[in-house]
């Protein structure tokens, strides 16, 4: 029997771009929203949200989980499909360091309308 993977949704954004970043991570009906994640670009915010999602999975000691977001470029970089350059390469290095020596976490793209973290971010605007 295959164990069900826990879904962890992530999203990040900023206004203006670049500007004040915010992130959200949602799992199990609970949302963790950070309204002031520093200054950066929308891609930086997406990376910070992905890293926060991985930290949450580790803090919860989850063995079977999937990280779900709507930032195609960040997801492709995290999965090694597209080369990360500049600041994205630094974020990728932090993500990989956090993941450790084991297998890389499953990171998948979903539609923006399906992203519960994006919905959580939009509620506070």
PDB file of C-alpha atoms in Angstrom:
ATOM      1  CA  UNK A   1       0.000   0.000   0.000  1.00  0.00           C
ATOM      2  CA  UNK A   2       1.312   3.429  -0.961  1.00  0.00           C
ATOM      3  CA  UNK A   3       1.272   6.104   1.720  1.00  0.00           C
ATOM      4  CA  UNK A   4      -0.561   9.292   0.875  1.00  0.00           C
ATOM      5  CA  UNK A   5       1.688  12.318   0.485  1.00  0.00           C
ATOM      6  CA  UNK A   6       0.862  15.421   2.494  1.00  0.00           C
ATOM      7  CA  UNK A   7       0.307  18.440   0.240  1.00  0.00           C
ATOM      8  CA  UNK A   8       2.175  21.600   1.192  1.00  0.00           C
ATOM      9  CA  UNK A   9       1.286  24.655  -0.896  1.00  0.00           C
ATOM     10  CA  UNK A  10       3.651  27.617  -1.228  1.00  0.00           C
ATOM     11  CA  UNK A  11       3.477  31.052  -2.830  1.00  0.00           C
ATOM     12  CA  UNK A  12       5.383  34.302  -2.711  1.00  0.00           C
ATOM     13  CA  UNK A  13       4.965  37.748  -4.155  1.00  0.00           C
ATOM     14  CA  UNK A  14       5.952  41.366  -3.857  1.00  0.00           C
ATOM     15  CA  UNK A  15       4.568  44.810  -4.567  1.00  0.00           C
ATOM     16  CA  UNK A  16       6.038  46.578  -6.463  1.00  0.00           C
ATOM     17  CA  UNK A  17       8.436  44.187  -8.203  1.00  0.00           C
ATOM     18  CA  UNK A  18      11.074  44.437  -6.821  1.00  0.00           C
ATOM     19  CA  UNK A  19       9.682  45.509  -3.505  1.00  0.00           C
ATOM     20  CA  UNK A  20       8.354  44.284  -0.176  1.00  0.00           C
ATOM     21  CA  UNK A  21       8.104  40.488  -0.303  1.00  0.00           C
ATOM     22  CA  UNK A  22       5.495  38.246   1.304  1.00  0.00           C
ATOM     23  CA  UNK A  23       5.203  34.462   1.508  1.00  0.00           C
ATOM     24  CA  UNK A  24       2.593  31.880   2.408  1.00  0.00           C
ATOM     25  CA  UNK A  25       2.722  28.160   3.147  1.00  0.00           C
ATOM     26  CA  UNK A  26      -0.470  26.128   3.622  1.00  0.00           C
ATOM     27  CA  UNK A  27      -0.962  22.545   4.778  1.00  0.00           C
ATOM     28  CA  UNK A  28      -3.717  20.757   6.618  1.00  0.00           C
ATOM     29  CA  UNK A  29      -5.965  23.797   6.455  1.00  0.00           C
ATOM     30  CA  UNK A  30      -3.465  25.996   8.342  1.00  0.00           C
ATOM     31  CA  UNK A  31      -1.762  28.960   6.687  1.00  0.00           C
ATOM     32  CA  UNK A  32       1.544  30.530   7.658  1.00  0.00           C
ATOM     33  CA  UNK A  33       1.718  33.984   6.095  1.00  0.00           C
ATOM     34  CA  UNK A  34       4.709  36.313   6.362  1.00  0.00           C
ATOM     35  CA  UNK A  35       3.764  39.802   5.191  1.00  0.00           C
ATOM     36  CA  UNK A  36       7.249  41.315   5.524  1.00  0.00           C
ATOM     37  CA  UNK A  37       9.841  38.892   4.151  1.00  0.00           C
ATOM     38  CA  UNK A  38      12.255  41.669   3.203  1.00  0.00           C
ATOM     39  CA  UNK A  39      12.893  43.425  -0.093  1.00  0.00           C
ATOM     40  CA  UNK A  40      13.405  41.496  -3.309  1.00  0.00           C
ATOM     41  CA  UNK A  41      11.865  40.329  -6.558  1.00  0.00           C
ATOM     42  CA  UNK A  42       8.825  38.152  -7.107  1.00  0.00           C
ATOM     43  CA  UNK A  43      11.165  35.250  -7.928  1.00  0.00           C
ATOM     44  CA  UNK A  44      13.037  35.788  -4.648  1.00  0.00           C
ATOM     45  CA  UNK A  45       9.691  35.686  -2.818  1.00  0.00           C
ATOM     46  CA  UNK A  46       8.720  32.427  -4.543  1.00  0.00           C
ATOM     47  CA  UNK A  47      12.059  30.870  -3.546  1.00  0.00           C
ATOM     48  CA  UNK A  48      11.641  32.001   0.059  1.00  0.00           C
ATOM     49  CA  UNK A  49       8.169  30.447   0.105  1.00  0.00           C
ATOM     50  CA  UNK A  50       9.490  27.153  -1.326  1.00  0.00           C
ATOM     51  CA  UNK A  51      12.268  27.054   1.270  1.00  0.00           C
ATOM     52  CA  UNK A  52       9.733  27.830   4.023  1.00  0.00           C
ATOM     53  CA  UNK A  53       7.548  24.957   2.770  1.00  0.00           C
ATOM     54  CA  UNK A  54      10.488  22.547   2.962  1.00  0.00           C
ATOM     55  CA  UNK A  55      11.337  23.789   6.480  1.00  0.00           C
ATOM     56  CA  UNK A  56       7.744  23.204   7.545  1.00  0.00           C
ATOM     57  CA  UNK A  57       7.805  19.634   6.197  1.00  0.00           C
ATOM     58  CA  UNK A  58      11.002  18.990   8.113  1.00  0.00           C
ATOM     59  CA  UNK A  59       9.707  20.641  11.299  1.00  0.00           C
ATOM     60  CA  UNK A  60       6.613  18.435  11.090  1.00  0.00           C
ATOM     61  CA  UNK A  61       8.915  15.421  10.538  1.00  0.00           C
ATOM     62  CA  UNK A  62       6.958  14.419   7.440  1.00  0.00           C
ATOM     63  CA  UNK A  63       8.287  11.479   5.470  1.00  0.00           C
ATOM     64  CA  UNK A  64       5.822  11.641   2.568  1.00  0.00           C
ATOM     65  CA  UNK A  65       5.003  15.105   1.244  1.00  0.00           C
ATOM     66  CA  UNK A  66       4.836  17.098  -1.954  1.00  0.00           C
ATOM     67  CA  UNK A  67       5.557  20.823  -2.336  1.00  0.00           C
ATOM     68  CA  UNK A  68       3.046  22.517  -4.648  1.00  0.00           C
ATOM     69  CA  UNK A  69       3.375  25.984  -6.168  1.00  0.00           C
ATOM     70  CA  UNK A  70       2.454  28.031  -9.215  1.00  0.00           C
ATOM     71  CA  UNK A  71       5.860  29.583  -9.999  1.00  0.00           C
ATOM     72  CA  UNK A  72       6.904  27.522 -13.023  1.00  0.00           C
ATOM     73  CA  UNK A  73      10.392  29.052 -13.290  1.00  0.00           C
ATOM     74  CA  UNK A  74      11.267  28.385  -9.639  1.00  0.00           C
ATOM     75  CA  UNK A  75       9.880  24.844  -9.807  1.00  0.00           C
ATOM     76  CA  UNK A  76      11.862  24.089 -12.961  1.00  0.00           C
ATOM     77  CA  UNK A  77      15.033  25.396 -11.289  1.00  0.00           C
ATOM     78  CA  UNK A  78      14.369  23.430  -8.088  1.00  0.00           C
ATOM     79  CA  UNK A  79      13.891  20.262 -10.134  1.00  0.00           C
ATOM     80  CA  UNK A  80      17.035  20.843 -12.224  1.00  0.00           C
ATOM     81  CA  UNK A  81      15.123  21.291 -15.489  1.00  0.00           C
ATOM     82  CA  UNK A  82      16.342  24.864 -15.982  1.00  0.00           C
ATOM     83  CA  UNK A  83      19.652  26.266 -14.756  1.00  0.00           C
ATOM     84  CA  UNK A  84      19.345  28.706 -11.853  1.00  0.00           C
ATOM     85  CA  UNK A  85      21.404  31.861 -12.338  1.00  0.00           C
ATOM     86  CA  UNK A  86      22.313  34.815 -10.138  1.00  0.00           C
ATOM     87  CA  UNK A  87      20.276  35.101  -6.959  1.00  0.00           C
ATOM     88  CA  UNK A  88      18.184  32.089  -8.002  1.00  0.00           C
ATOM     89  CA  UNK A  89      21.359  29.969  -7.835  1.00  0.00           C
ATOM     90  CA  UNK A  90      21.878  31.125  -4.240  1.00  0.00           C
ATOM     91  CA  UNK A  91      18.289  30.215  -3.344  1.00  0.00           C
ATOM     92  CA  UNK A  92      18.696  26.823  -5.033  1.00  0.00           C
ATOM     93  CA  UNK A  93      21.872  26.171  -3.035  1.00  0.00           C
ATOM     94  CA  UNK A  94      20.019  27.012   0.197  1.00  0.00           C
ATOM     95  CA  UNK A  95      17.135  24.716  -0.819  1.00  0.00           C
ATOM     96  CA  UNK A  96      19.495  21.836  -1.613  1.00  0.00           C
ATOM     97  CA  UNK A  97      21.460  22.353   1.606  1.00  0.00           C
ATOM     98  CA  UNK A  98      18.247  22.250   3.604  1.00  0.00           C
ATOM     99  CA  UNK A  99      17.157  19.069   1.777  1.00  0.00           C
ATOM    100  CA  UNK A 100      20.427  17.390   2.751  1.00  0.00           C
ATOM    101  CA  UNK A 101      21.986  14.302   1.231  1.00  0.00           C
ATOM    102  CA  UNK A 102      18.788  12.321   0.729  1.00  0.00           C
ATOM    103  CA  UNK A 103      16.536  12.447  -2.288  1.00  0.00           C
ATOM    104  CA  UNK A 104      15.348  15.869  -3.369  1.00  0.00           C
ATOM    105  CA  UNK A 105      11.817  16.729  -2.246  1.00  0.00           C
ATOM    106  CA  UNK A 106       9.020  16.416  -4.797  1.00  0.00           C
ATOM    107  CA  UNK A 107       8.194  19.893  -6.105  1.00  0.00           C
ATOM    108  CA  UNK A 108       5.315  20.176  -8.565  1.00  0.00           C
ATOM    109  CA  UNK A 109       3.584  22.929 -10.519  1.00  0.00           C
ATOM    110  CA  UNK A 110      -0.126  23.592 -10.072  1.00  0.00           C
ATOM    111  CA  UNK A 111      -2.457  26.203 -11.525  1.00  0.00           C
ATOM    112  CA  UNK A 112      -2.615  29.511  -9.697  1.00  0.00           C
ATOM    113  CA  UNK A 113      -6.321  28.939  -9.002  1.00  0.00           C
ATOM    114  CA  UNK A 114      -5.454  25.673  -7.191  1.00  0.00           C
ATOM    115  CA  UNK A 115      -2.726  27.191  -5.024  1.00  0.00           C
ATOM    116  CA  UNK A 116      -4.119  27.489  -1.502  1.00  0.00           C
ATOM    117  CA  UNK A 117      -1.064  29.527  -0.445  1.00  0.00           C
ATOM    118  CA  UNK A 118      -1.770  32.076  -3.179  1.00  0.00           C
ATOM    119  CA  UNK A 119      -5.362  32.299  -1.973  1.00  0.00           C
ATOM    120  CA  UNK A 120      -4.097  32.890   1.588  1.00  0.00           C
ATOM    121  CA  UNK A 121      -1.832  35.702   0.362  1.00  0.00           C
ATOM    122  CA  UNK A 122      -4.654  37.341  -1.591  1.00  0.00           C
ATOM    123  CA  UNK A 123      -6.999  37.368   1.421  1.00  0.00           C
ATOM    124  CA  UNK A 124      -4.858  39.860   3.318  1.00  0.00           C
ATOM    125  CA  UNK A 125      -4.416  42.353   0.507  1.00  0.00           C
TER     126      UNK A 125
END
